Amino acid sequence: MNEQSVYLHRILVVIKLDADRLFERISERYPEYIGIYSLKRTRDHFSRIFDNRFSQLEIRELAVIAPELNVALDNFYSLSEQMNWYLYTTEDLPQAMSDRVLRYISELKSMLETINIHIEAELSS
């Protein structure tokens, strides 16, 4: 494995872990963060749910990744940001909010599966 392959491998592993953990926080903590919002009407806790490392990557790191994977990553992280914005700005009642969050989670799950297929293909080549 040459130096560039090692570099790509490391970036892919970090991205995979980041996307997986972000999705886990969004999906598994869903009852908690909706519950906190419903009871306290605070949005302070959302930043901890949506924190990710992908937003800290530089163009040079993304440039070594296959274009198809970059598109899949952009779709996933854009939707998670859209969900975050919705949660910060919504005036929906908790039940409507919960329904919409479940739709976001369903879409994110599908997008994460696509990301993982691309990453596994790149890691195995």
mmCIF file of N, CA and C in Angstrom:
data_model
loop_
_atom_site.group_PDB
_atom_site.id
_atom_site.type_symbol
_atom_site.label_atom_id
_atom_site.label_comp_id
_atom_site.label_asym_id
_atom_site.label_seq_id
_atom_site.Cartn_x
_atom_site.Cartn_y
_atom_site.Cartn_z
ATOM 1 N N MET A 1 0.852 -1.175 0.000
ATOM 2 C CA MET A 1 0.000 0.000 0.000
ATOM 3 C C MET A 1 0.898 1.238 0.000
ATOM 4 N N ASN A 2 0.724 2.094 -0.997
ATOM 5 C CA ASN A 2 1.557 3.296 -1.067
ATOM 6 C C ASN A 2 1.024 4.382 -0.126
ATOM 7 N N GLU A 3 1.785 5.464 -0.033
ATOM 8 C CA GLU A 3 1.459 6.532 0.917
ATOM 9 C C GLU A 3 0.094 7.169 0.638
ATOM 10 N N GLN A 4 -0.215 7.377 -0.641
ATOM 11 C CA GLN A 4 -1.507 7.978 -0.988
ATOM 12 C C GLN A 4 -2.663 7.037 -0.650
ATOM 13 N N SER A 5 -2.463 5.744 -0.847
ATOM 14 C CA SER A 5 -3.498 4.768 -0.507
ATOM 15 C C SER A 5 -3.747 4.728 0.999
ATOM 16 N N VAL A 6 -2.672 4.815 1.767
ATOM 17 C CA VAL A 6 -2.798 4.842 3.226
ATOM 18 C C VAL A 6 -3.575 6.087 3.652
ATOM 19 N N TYR A 7 -3.234 7.230 3.048
ATOM 20 C CA TYR A 7 -3.909 8.497 3.340
ATOM 21 C C TYR A 7 -5.403 8.391 3.029
ATOM 22 N N LEU A 8 -5.736 7.883 1.850
ATOM 23 C CA LEU A 8 -7.135 7.720 1.453
ATOM 24 C C LEU A 8 -7.855 6.776 2.411
ATOM 25 N N HIS A 9 -7.214 5.673 2.736
ATOM 26 C CA HIS A 9 -7.796 4.687 3.646
ATOM 27 C C HIS A 9 -8.151 5.340 4.988
ATOM 28 N N ARG A 10 -7.232 6.119 5.516
ATOM 29 C CA ARG A 10 -7.462 6.777 6.813
ATOM 30 C C ARG A 10 -8.614 7.773 6.736
ATOM 31 N N ILE A 11 -8.655 8.548 5.672
ATOM 32 C CA ILE A 11 -9.749 9.513 5.510
ATOM 33 C C ILE A 11 -11.088 8.785 5.411
ATOM 34 N N LEU A 12 -11.126 7.712 4.639
ATOM 35 C CA LEU A 12 -12.373 6.961 4.480
ATOM 36 C C LEU A 12 -12.854 6.372 5.801
ATOM 37 N N VAL A 13 -11.925 5.872 6.599
ATOM 38 C CA VAL A 13 -12.299 5.310 7.900
ATOM 39 C C VAL A 13 -12.871 6.400 8.809
ATOM 40 N N VAL A 14 -12.211 7.553 8.839
ATOM 41 C CA VAL A 14 -12.707 8.670 9.663
ATOM 42 C C VAL A 14 -14.096 9.107 9.198
ATOM 43 N N ILE A 15 -14.278 9.227 7.898
ATOM 44 C CA ILE A 15 -15.579 9.645 7.357
ATOM 45 C C ILE A 15 -16.654 8.613 7.679
ATOM 46 N N LYS A 16 -16.335 7.341 7.509
ATOM 47 C CA LYS A 16 -17.299 6.277 7.805
ATOM 48 C C LYS A 16 -17.719 6.324 9.264
ATOM 49 N N LEU A 17 -16.738 6.416 10.150
ATOM 50 C CA LEU A 17 -17.049 6.471 11.579
ATOM 51 C C LEU A 17 -17.883 7.706 11.915
ATOM 52 N N ASP A 18 -17.524 8.832 11.323
ATOM 53 C CA ASP A 18 -18.246 10.075 11.590
ATOM 54 C C ASP A 18 -19.704 9.979 11.131
ATOM 55 N N ALA A 19 -19.913 9.511 9.927
ATOM 56 C CA ALA A 19 -21.282 9.393 9.402
ATOM 57 C C ALA A 19 -22.091 8.387 10.226
ATOM 58 N N ASP A 20 -21.466 7.262 10.566
ATOM 59 C CA ASP A 20 -22.157 6.256 11.381
ATOM 60 C C ASP A 20 -22.549 6.816 12.742
ATOM 61 N N ARG A 21 -21.615 7.498 13.405
ATOM 62 C CA ARG A 21 -21.896 8.056 14.742
ATOM 63 C C ARG A 21 -22.949 9.161 14.674
ATOM 64 N N LEU A 22 -22.870 10.010 13.653
ATOM 65 C CA LEU A 22 -23.875 11.066 13.507
ATOM 66 C C LEU A 22 -25.260 10.445 13.361
ATOM 67 N N PHE A 23 -25.367 9.445 12.500
ATOM 68 C CA PHE A 23 -26.666 8.801 12.312
ATOM 69 C C PHE A 23 -27.142 8.129 13.601
ATOM 70 N N GLU A 24 -26.229 7.483 14.320
ATOM 71 C CA GLU A 24 -26.610 6.850 15.587
ATOM 72 C C GLU A 24 -27.169 7.876 16.567
ATOM 73 N N ARG A 25 -26.488 9.012 16.688
ATOM 74 C CA ARG A 25 -26.979 10.043 17.613
ATOM 75 C C ARG A 25 -28.352 10.554 17.176
ATOM 76 N N ILE A 26 -28.503 10.807 15.886
ATOM 77 C CA ILE A 26 -29.780 11.321 15.376
ATOM 78 C C ILE A 26 -30.901 10.306 15.586
ATOM 79 N N SER A 27 -30.645 9.044 15.293
ATOM 80 C CA SER A 27 -31.717 8.045 15.345
ATOM 81 C C SER A 27 -31.939 7.467 16.744
ATOM 82 N N GLU A 28 -30.874 7.149 17.461
ATOM 83 C CA GLU A 28 -31.042 6.495 18.760
ATOM 84 C C GLU A 28 -31.422 7.468 19.871
ATOM 85 N N ARG A 29 -31.008 8.711 19.761
ATOM 86 C CA ARG A 29 -31.341 9.694 20.799
ATOM 87 C C ARG A 29 -32.599 10.496 20.464
ATOM 88 N N TYR A 30 -33.226 10.118 19.395
ATOM 89 C CA TYR A 30 -34.415 10.840 18.933
ATOM 90 C C TYR A 30 -35.469 11.017 20.034
ATOM 91 N N PRO A 31 -35.844 9.962 20.772
ATOM 92 C CA PRO A 31 -36.856 10.179 21.816
ATOM 93 C C PRO A 31 -36.390 11.169 22.892
ATOM 94 N N GLU A 32 -35.098 11.130 23.189
ATOM 95 C CA GLU A 32 -34.566 12.020 24.229
ATOM 96 C C GLU A 32 -34.579 13.477 23.789
ATOM 97 N N TYR A 33 -34.041 13.763 22.592
ATOM 98 C CA TYR A 33 -33.959 15.175 22.214
ATOM 99 C C TYR A 33 -35.323 15.776 21.901
ATOM 100 N N ILE A 34 -36.252 14.972 21.420
ATOM 101 C CA ILE A 34 -37.614 15.475 21.228
ATOM 102 C C ILE A 34 -38.269 15.690 22.595
ATOM 103 N N GLY A 35 -38.025 14.760 23.518
ATOM 104 C CA GLY A 35 -38.574 14.884 24.868
ATOM 105 C C GLY A 35 -38.062 16.116 25.593
ATOM 106 N N ILE A 36 -36.758 16.369 25.494
ATOM 107 C CA ILE A 36 -36.172 17.558 26.126
ATOM 108 C C ILE A 36 -36.792 18.817 25.537
ATOM 109 N N TYR A 37 -36.918 18.839 24.223
ATOM 110 C CA TYR A 37 -37.532 20.007 23.578
ATOM 111 C C TYR A 37 -38.976 20.185 24.052
ATOM 112 N N SER A 38 -39.723 19.094 24.114
ATOM 113 C CA SER A 38 -41.132 19.166 24.506
ATOM 114 C C SER A 38 -41.301 19.680 25.931
ATOM 115 N N LEU A 39 -40.448 19.215 26.835
ATOM 116 C CA LEU A 39 -40.576 19.599 28.241
ATOM 117 C C LEU A 39 -40.018 20.978 28.549
ATOM 118 N N LYS A 40 -38.840 21.264 28.010
ATOM 119 C CA LYS A 40 -38.128 22.489 28.395
ATOM 120 C C LYS A 40 -38.187 23.599 27.353
ATOM 121 N N ARG A 41 -38.622 23.260 26.153
ATOM 122 C CA ARG A 41 -38.658 24.223 25.040
ATOM 123 C C ARG A 41 -37.289 24.856 24.796
ATOM 124 N N THR A 42 -36.256 24.081 25.015
ATOM 125 C CA THR A 42 -34.899 24.549 24.748
ATOM 126 C C THR A 42 -34.353 23.821 23.529
ATOM 127 N N ARG A 43 -33.463 24.479 22.829
ATOM 128 C CA ARG A 43 -32.844 23.894 21.635
ATOM 129 C C ARG A 43 -31.337 23.734 21.816
ATOM 130 N N ASP A 44 -30.857 24.040 23.008
ATOM 131 C CA ASP A 44 -29.417 24.025 23.276
ATOM 132 C C ASP A 44 -28.772 22.660 23.038
ATOM 133 N N HIS A 45 -29.487 21.609 23.277
ATOM 134 C CA HIS A 45 -28.924 20.265 23.179
ATOM 135 C C HIS A 45 -28.755 19.775 21.739
ATOM 136 N N PHE A 46 -29.386 20.419 20.782
ATOM 137 C CA PHE A 46 -29.299 19.957 19.394
ATOM 138 C C PHE A 46 -27.878 20.020 18.842
ATOM 139 N N SER A 47 -27.101 20.999 19.261
ATOM 140 C CA SER A 47 -25.735 21.124 18.727
ATOM 141 C C SER A 47 -24.903 19.888 19.041
ATOM 142 N N ARG A 48 -25.159 19.251 20.174
ATOM 143 C CA ARG A 48 -24.401 18.043 20.523
ATOM 144 C C ARG A 48 -24.826 16.846 19.682
ATOM 145 N N ILE A 49 -26.039 16.843 19.235
ATOM 146 C CA ILE A 49 -26.520 15.751 18.386
ATOM 147 C C ILE A 49 -25.886 15.845 16.998
ATOM 148 N N PHE A 50 -25.821 17.043 16.448
ATOM 149 C CA PHE A 50 -25.435 17.228 15.050
ATOM 150 C C PHE A 50 -23.959 17.555 14.837
ATOM 151 N N ASP A 51 -23.178 17.581 15.893
ATOM 152 C CA ASP A 51 -21.748 17.838 15.761
ATOM 153 C C ASP A 51 -21.117 16.739 14.902
ATOM 154 N N ASN A 52 -20.237 17.125 13.979
ATOM 155 C CA ASN A 52 -19.582 16.124 13.132
ATOM 156 C C ASN A 52 -18.205 16.601 12.692
ATOM 157 N N ARG A 53 -17.376 15.651 12.295
ATOM 158 C CA ARG A 53 -16.018 15.948 11.828
ATOM 159 C C ARG A 53 -15.982 16.273 10.340
ATOM 160 N N PHE A 54 -16.981 15.833 9.611
ATOM 161 C CA PHE A 54 -16.994 16.049 8.167
ATOM 162 C C PHE A 54 -16.893 17.529 7.832
ATOM 163 N N SER A 55 -17.554 18.353 8.606
ATOM 164 C CA SER A 55 -17.538 19.797 8.350
ATOM 165 C C SER A 55 -16.156 20.407 8.540
ATOM 166 N N GLN A 56 -15.252 19.670 9.175
ATOM 167 C CA GLN A 56 -13.898 20.163 9.412
ATOM 168 C C GLN A 56 -12.903 19.691 8.349
ATOM 169 N N LEU A 57 -13.349 18.819 7.452
ATOM 170 C CA LEU A 57 -12.452 18.345 6.398
ATOM 171 C C LEU A 57 -12.155 19.467 5.413
ATOM 172 N N GLU A 58 -10.972 19.402 4.838
ATOM 173 C CA GLU A 58 -10.557 20.405 3.864
ATOM 174 C C GLU A 58 -10.754 19.868 2.451
ATOM 175 N N ILE A 59 -10.748 20.769 1.492
ATOM 176 C CA ILE A 59 -10.938 20.398 0.086
ATOM 177 C C ILE A 59 -9.896 19.373 -0.352
ATOM 178 N N ARG A 60 -8.664 19.530 0.060
ATOM 179 C CA ARG A 60 -7.612 18.587 -0.359
ATOM 180 C C ARG A 60 -7.903 17.173 0.136
ATOM 181 N N GLU A 61 -8.568 17.054 1.272
ATOM 182 C CA GLU A 61 -8.922 15.731 1.784
ATOM 183 C C GLU A 61 -10.099 15.150 1.004
ATOM 184 N N LEU A 62 -11.033 15.996 0.650
ATOM 185 C CA LEU A 62 -12.184 15.529 -0.126
ATOM 186 C C LEU A 62 -11.818 15.241 -1.577
ATOM 187 N N ALA A 63 -10.766 15.887 -2.065
ATOM 188 C CA ALA A 63 -10.357 15.730 -3.467
ATOM 189 C C ALA A 63 -9.858 14.325 -3.778
ATOM 190 N N VAL A 64 -9.401 13.585 -2.779
ATOM 191 C CA VAL A 64 -8.877 12.239 -3.032
ATOM 192 C C VAL A 64 -9.979 11.177 -2.995
ATOM 193 N N ILE A 65 -11.174 11.590 -2.651
ATOM 194 C CA ILE A 65 -12.299 10.664 -2.556
ATOM 195 C C ILE A 65 -13.020 10.617 -3.900
ATOM 196 N N ALA A 66 -13.538 9.454 -4.242
ATOM 197 C CA ALA A 66 -14.276 9.283 -5.502
ATOM 198 C C ALA A 66 -15.445 10.271 -5.579
ATOM 199 N N PRO A 67 -15.703 10.809 -6.768
ATOM 200 C CA PRO A 67 -16.797 11.781 -6.927
ATOM 201 C C PRO A 67 -18.154 11.249 -6.459
ATOM 202 N N GLU A 68 -18.434 9.978 -6.727
ATOM 203 C CA GLU A 68 -19.716 9.401 -6.314
ATOM 204 C C GLU A 68 -19.865 9.422 -4.792
ATOM 205 N N LEU A 69 -18.770 9.147 -4.096
ATOM 206 C CA LEU A 69 -18.807 9.180 -2.637
ATOM 207 C C LEU A 69 -18.962 10.608 -2.138
ATOM 208 N N ASN A 70 -18.280 11.545 -2.776
ATOM 209 C CA ASN A 70 -18.432 12.948 -2.387
ATOM 210 C C ASN A 70 -19.886 13.404 -2.530
ATOM 211 N N VAL A 71 -20.537 12.991 -3.594
ATOM 212 C CA VAL A 71 -21.949 13.350 -3.798
ATOM 213 C C VAL A 71 -22.812 12.721 -2.701
ATOM 214 N N ALA A 72 -22.571 11.449 -2.411
ATOM 215 C CA ALA A 72 -23.341 10.762 -1.365
ATOM 216 C C ALA A 72 -23.126 11.427 -0.004
ATOM 217 N N LEU A 73 -21.886 11.803 0.284
ATOM 218 C CA LEU A 73 -21.581 12.483 1.548
ATOM 219 C C LEU A 73 -22.258 13.847 1.614
ATOM 220 N N ASP A 74 -22.207 14.576 0.511
ATOM 221 C CA ASP A 74 -22.849 15.887 0.477
ATOM 222 C C ASP A 74 -24.355 15.764 0.709
ATOM 223 N N ASN A 75 -24.975 14.779 0.087
ATOM 224 C CA ASN A 75 -26.414 14.562 0.279
ATOM 225 C C ASN A 75 -26.740 14.267 1.744
ATOM 226 N N PHE A 76 -25.958 13.369 2.349
ATOM 227 C CA PHE A 76 -26.184 12.960 3.739
ATOM 228 C C PHE A 76 -25.997 14.127 4.708
ATOM 229 N N TYR A 77 -24.855 14.797 4.598
ATOM 230 C CA TYR A 77 -24.570 15.883 5.540
ATOM 231 C C TYR A 77 -25.451 17.107 5.284
ATOM 232 N N SER A 78 -25.848 17.333 4.045
ATOM 233 C CA SER A 78 -26.775 18.438 3.757
ATOM 234 C C SER A 78 -28.143 18.172 4.377
ATOM 235 N N LEU A 79 -28.603 16.933 4.276
ATOM 236 C CA LEU A 79 -29.897 16.602 4.877
ATOM 237 C C LEU A 79 -29.824 16.673 6.402
ATOM 238 N N SER A 80 -28.710 16.240 6.979
ATOM 239 C CA SER A 80 -28.586 16.340 8.440
ATOM 240 C C SER A 80 -28.566 17.805 8.872
ATOM 241 N N GLU A 81 -27.932 18.669 8.079
ATOM 242 C CA GLU A 81 -27.931 20.102 8.377
ATOM 243 C C GLU A 81 -29.336 20.686 8.207
ATOM 244 N N GLN A 82 -30.051 20.227 7.194
ATOM 245 C CA GLN A 82 -31.435 20.673 6.988
ATOM 246 C C GLN A 82 -32.302 20.265 8.183
ATOM 247 N N MET A 83 -32.094 19.049 8.676
ATOM 248 C CA MET A 83 -32.828 18.575 9.847
ATOM 249 C C MET A 83 -32.485 19.422 11.066
ATOM 250 N N ASN A 84 -31.211 19.702 11.249
ATOM 251 C CA ASN A 84 -30.755 20.531 12.363
ATOM 252 C C ASN A 84 -31.422 21.908 12.297
ATOM 253 N N TRP A 85 -31.428 22.504 11.116
ATOM 254 C CA TRP A 85 -32.049 23.820 10.943
ATOM 255 C C TRP A 85 -33.548 23.761 11.255
ATOM 256 N N TYR A 86 -34.188 22.719 10.771
ATOM 257 C CA TYR A 86 -35.615 22.547 11.069
ATOM 258 C C TYR A 86 -35.852 22.521 12.583
ATOM 259 N N LEU A 87 -35.049 21.727 13.299
ATOM 260 C CA LEU A 87 -35.228 21.616 14.743
ATOM 261 C C LEU A 87 -34.972 22.938 15.462
ATOM 262 N N TYR A 88 -34.028 23.716 14.954
ATOM 263 C CA TYR A 88 -33.730 25.011 15.568
ATOM 264 C C TYR A 88 -34.802 26.060 15.296
ATOM 265 N N THR A 89 -35.502 25.930 14.183
ATOM 266 C CA THR A 89 -36.416 27.006 13.781
ATOM 267 C C THR A 89 -37.893 26.647 13.848
ATOM 268 N N THR A 90 -38.217 25.390 14.007
ATOM 269 C CA THR A 90 -39.615 24.976 13.921
ATOM 270 C C THR A 90 -40.472 25.539 15.053
ATOM 271 N N GLU A 91 -41.702 25.752 14.715
ATOM 272 C CA GLU A 91 -42.705 26.093 15.718
ATOM 273 C C GLU A 91 -43.769 24.999 15.757
ATOM 274 N N ASP A 92 -43.451 23.866 15.112
ATOM 275 C CA ASP A 92 -44.373 22.737 15.099
ATOM 276 C C ASP A 92 -44.596 22.213 16.514
ATOM 277 N N LEU A 93 -45.754 21.642 16.723
ATOM 278 C CA LEU A 93 -46.035 20.962 17.982
ATOM 279 C C LEU A 93 -45.212 19.678 18.033
ATOM 280 N N PRO A 94 -44.945 19.161 19.241
ATOM 281 C CA PRO A 94 -44.072 17.987 19.371
ATOM 282 C C PRO A 94 -44.450 16.791 18.496
ATOM 283 N N GLN A 95 -45.741 16.498 18.331
ATOM 284 C CA GLN A 95 -46.111 15.338 17.509
ATOM 285 C C GLN A 95 -45.766 15.553 16.038
ATOM 286 N N ALA A 96 -46.041 16.725 15.516
ATOM 287 C CA ALA A 96 -45.687 17.031 14.123
ATOM 288 C C ALA A 96 -44.176 17.031 13.959
ATOM 289 N N MET A 97 -43.489 17.556 14.951
ATOM 290 C CA MET A 97 -42.030 17.568 14.934
ATOM 291 C C MET A 97 -41.496 16.133 14.914
ATOM 292 N N SER A 98 -42.055 15.298 15.749
ATOM 293 C CA SER A 98 -41.644 13.901 15.824
ATOM 294 C C SER A 98 -41.863 13.186 14.492
ATOM 295 N N ASP A 99 -43.002 13.413 13.870
ATOM 296 C CA ASP A 99 -43.291 12.792 12.572
ATOM 297 C C ASP A 99 -42.267 13.215 11.520
ATOM 298 N N ARG A 100 -41.957 14.487 11.508
ATOM 299 C CA ARG A 100 -40.994 14.993 10.516
ATOM 300 C C ARG A 100 -39.598 14.446 10.785
ATOM 301 N N VAL A 101 -39.208 14.368 12.046
ATOM 302 C CA VAL A 101 -37.895 13.825 12.401
ATOM 303 C C VAL A 101 -37.788 12.370 11.954
ATOM 304 N N LEU A 102 -38.836 11.604 12.125
ATOM 305 C CA LEU A 102 -38.812 10.204 11.682
ATOM 306 C C LEU A 102 -38.633 10.100 10.169
ATOM 307 N N ARG A 103 -39.208 11.027 9.421
ATOM 308 C CA ARG A 103 -39.007 11.035 7.959
ATOM 309 C C ARG A 103 -37.552 11.360 7.629
ATOM 310 N N TYR A 104 -36.992 12.337 8.341
ATOM 311 C CA TYR A 104 -35.571 12.659 8.153
ATOM 312 C C TYR A 104 -34.703 11.434 8.448
ATOM 313 N N ILE A 105 -34.982 10.758 9.547
ATOM 314 C CA ILE A 105 -34.191 9.588 9.936
ATOM 315 C C ILE A 105 -34.257 8.514 8.861
ATOM 316 N N SER A 106 -35.432 8.287 8.310
ATOM 317 C CA SER A 106 -35.592 7.291 7.250
ATOM 318 C C SER A 106 -34.750 7.647 6.020
ATOM 319 N N GLU A 107 -34.797 8.908 5.621
ATOM 320 C CA GLU A 107 -33.997 9.352 4.470
ATOM 321 C C GLU A 107 -32.503 9.252 4.760
ATOM 322 N N LEU A 108 -32.101 9.662 5.958
ATOM 323 C CA LEU A 108 -30.681 9.608 6.327
ATOM 324 C C LEU A 108 -30.173 8.173 6.353
ATOM 325 N N LYS A 109 -31.009 7.253 6.813
ATOM 326 C CA LYS A 109 -30.612 5.841 6.854
ATOM 327 C C LYS A 109 -30.297 5.331 5.452
ATOM 328 N N SER A 110 -31.159 5.645 4.517
ATOM 329 C CA SER A 110 -30.943 5.237 3.130
ATOM 330 C C SER A 110 -29.661 5.850 2.569
ATOM 331 N N MET A 111 -29.443 7.119 2.861
ATOM 332 C CA MET A 111 -28.234 7.801 2.385
ATOM 333 C C MET A 111 -26.979 7.219 3.025
ATOM 334 N N LEU A 112 -27.067 6.871 4.307
ATOM 335 C CA LEU A 112 -25.920 6.275 4.993
ATOM 336 C C LEU A 112 -25.581 4.914 4.391
ATOM 337 N N GLU A 113 -26.576 4.148 4.038
ATOM 338 C CA GLU A 113 -26.335 2.854 3.392
ATOM 339 C C GLU A 113 -25.574 3.045 2.081
ATOM 340 N N THR A 114 -25.940 4.056 1.318
ATOM 341 C CA THR A 114 -25.234 4.362 0.068
ATOM 342 C C THR A 114 -23.789 4.752 0.346
ATOM 343 N N ILE A 115 -23.579 5.590 1.341
ATOM 344 C CA ILE A 115 -22.215 5.994 1.720
ATOM 345 C C ILE A 115 -21.389 4.775 2.083
ATOM 346 N N ASN A 116 -21.948 3.908 2.898
ATOM 347 C CA ASN A 116 -21.192 2.739 3.345
ATOM 348 C C ASN A 116 -20.877 1.779 2.205
ATOM 349 N N ILE A 117 -21.757 1.671 1.239
ATOM 350 C CA ILE A 117 -21.469 0.847 0.056
ATOM 351 C C ILE A 117 -20.272 1.419 -0.699
ATOM 352 N N HIS A 118 -20.268 2.728 -0.913
ATOM 353 C CA HIS A 118 -19.152 3.376 -1.616
ATOM 354 C C HIS A 118 -17.846 3.243 -0.836
ATOM 355 N N ILE A 119 -17.904 3.453 0.463
ATOM 356 C CA ILE A 119 -16.683 3.373 1.273
ATOM 357 C C ILE A 119 -16.146 1.952 1.288
ATOM 358 N N GLU A 120 -17.009 0.982 1.480
ATOM 359 C CA GLU A 120 -16.554 -0.416 1.483
ATOM 360 C C GLU A 120 -15.925 -0.787 0.144
ATOM 361 N N ALA A 121 -16.502 -0.305 -0.948
ATOM 362 C CA ALA A 121 -15.939 -0.577 -2.278
ATOM 363 C C ALA A 121 -14.547 0.035 -2.407
ATOM 364 N N GLU A 122 -14.381 1.271 -1.924
ATOM 365 C CA GLU A 122 -13.070 1.921 -2.012
ATOM 366 C C GLU A 122 -12.056 1.260 -1.090
ATOM 367 N N LEU A 123 -12.485 0.865 0.091
ATOM 368 C CA LEU A 123 -11.553 0.242 1.034
ATOM 369 C C LEU A 123 -11.111 -1.140 0.569
ATOM 370 N N SER A 124 -11.969 -1.832 -0.156
ATOM 371 C CA SER A 124 -11.621 -3.182 -0.601
ATOM 372 C C SER A 124 -10.831 -3.203 -1.906
ATOM 373 N N SER A 125 -10.738 -2.058 -2.577
ATOM 374 C CA SER A 125 -9.999 -2.040 -3.854
ATOM 375 C C SER A 125 -8.523 -1.778 -3.653
#
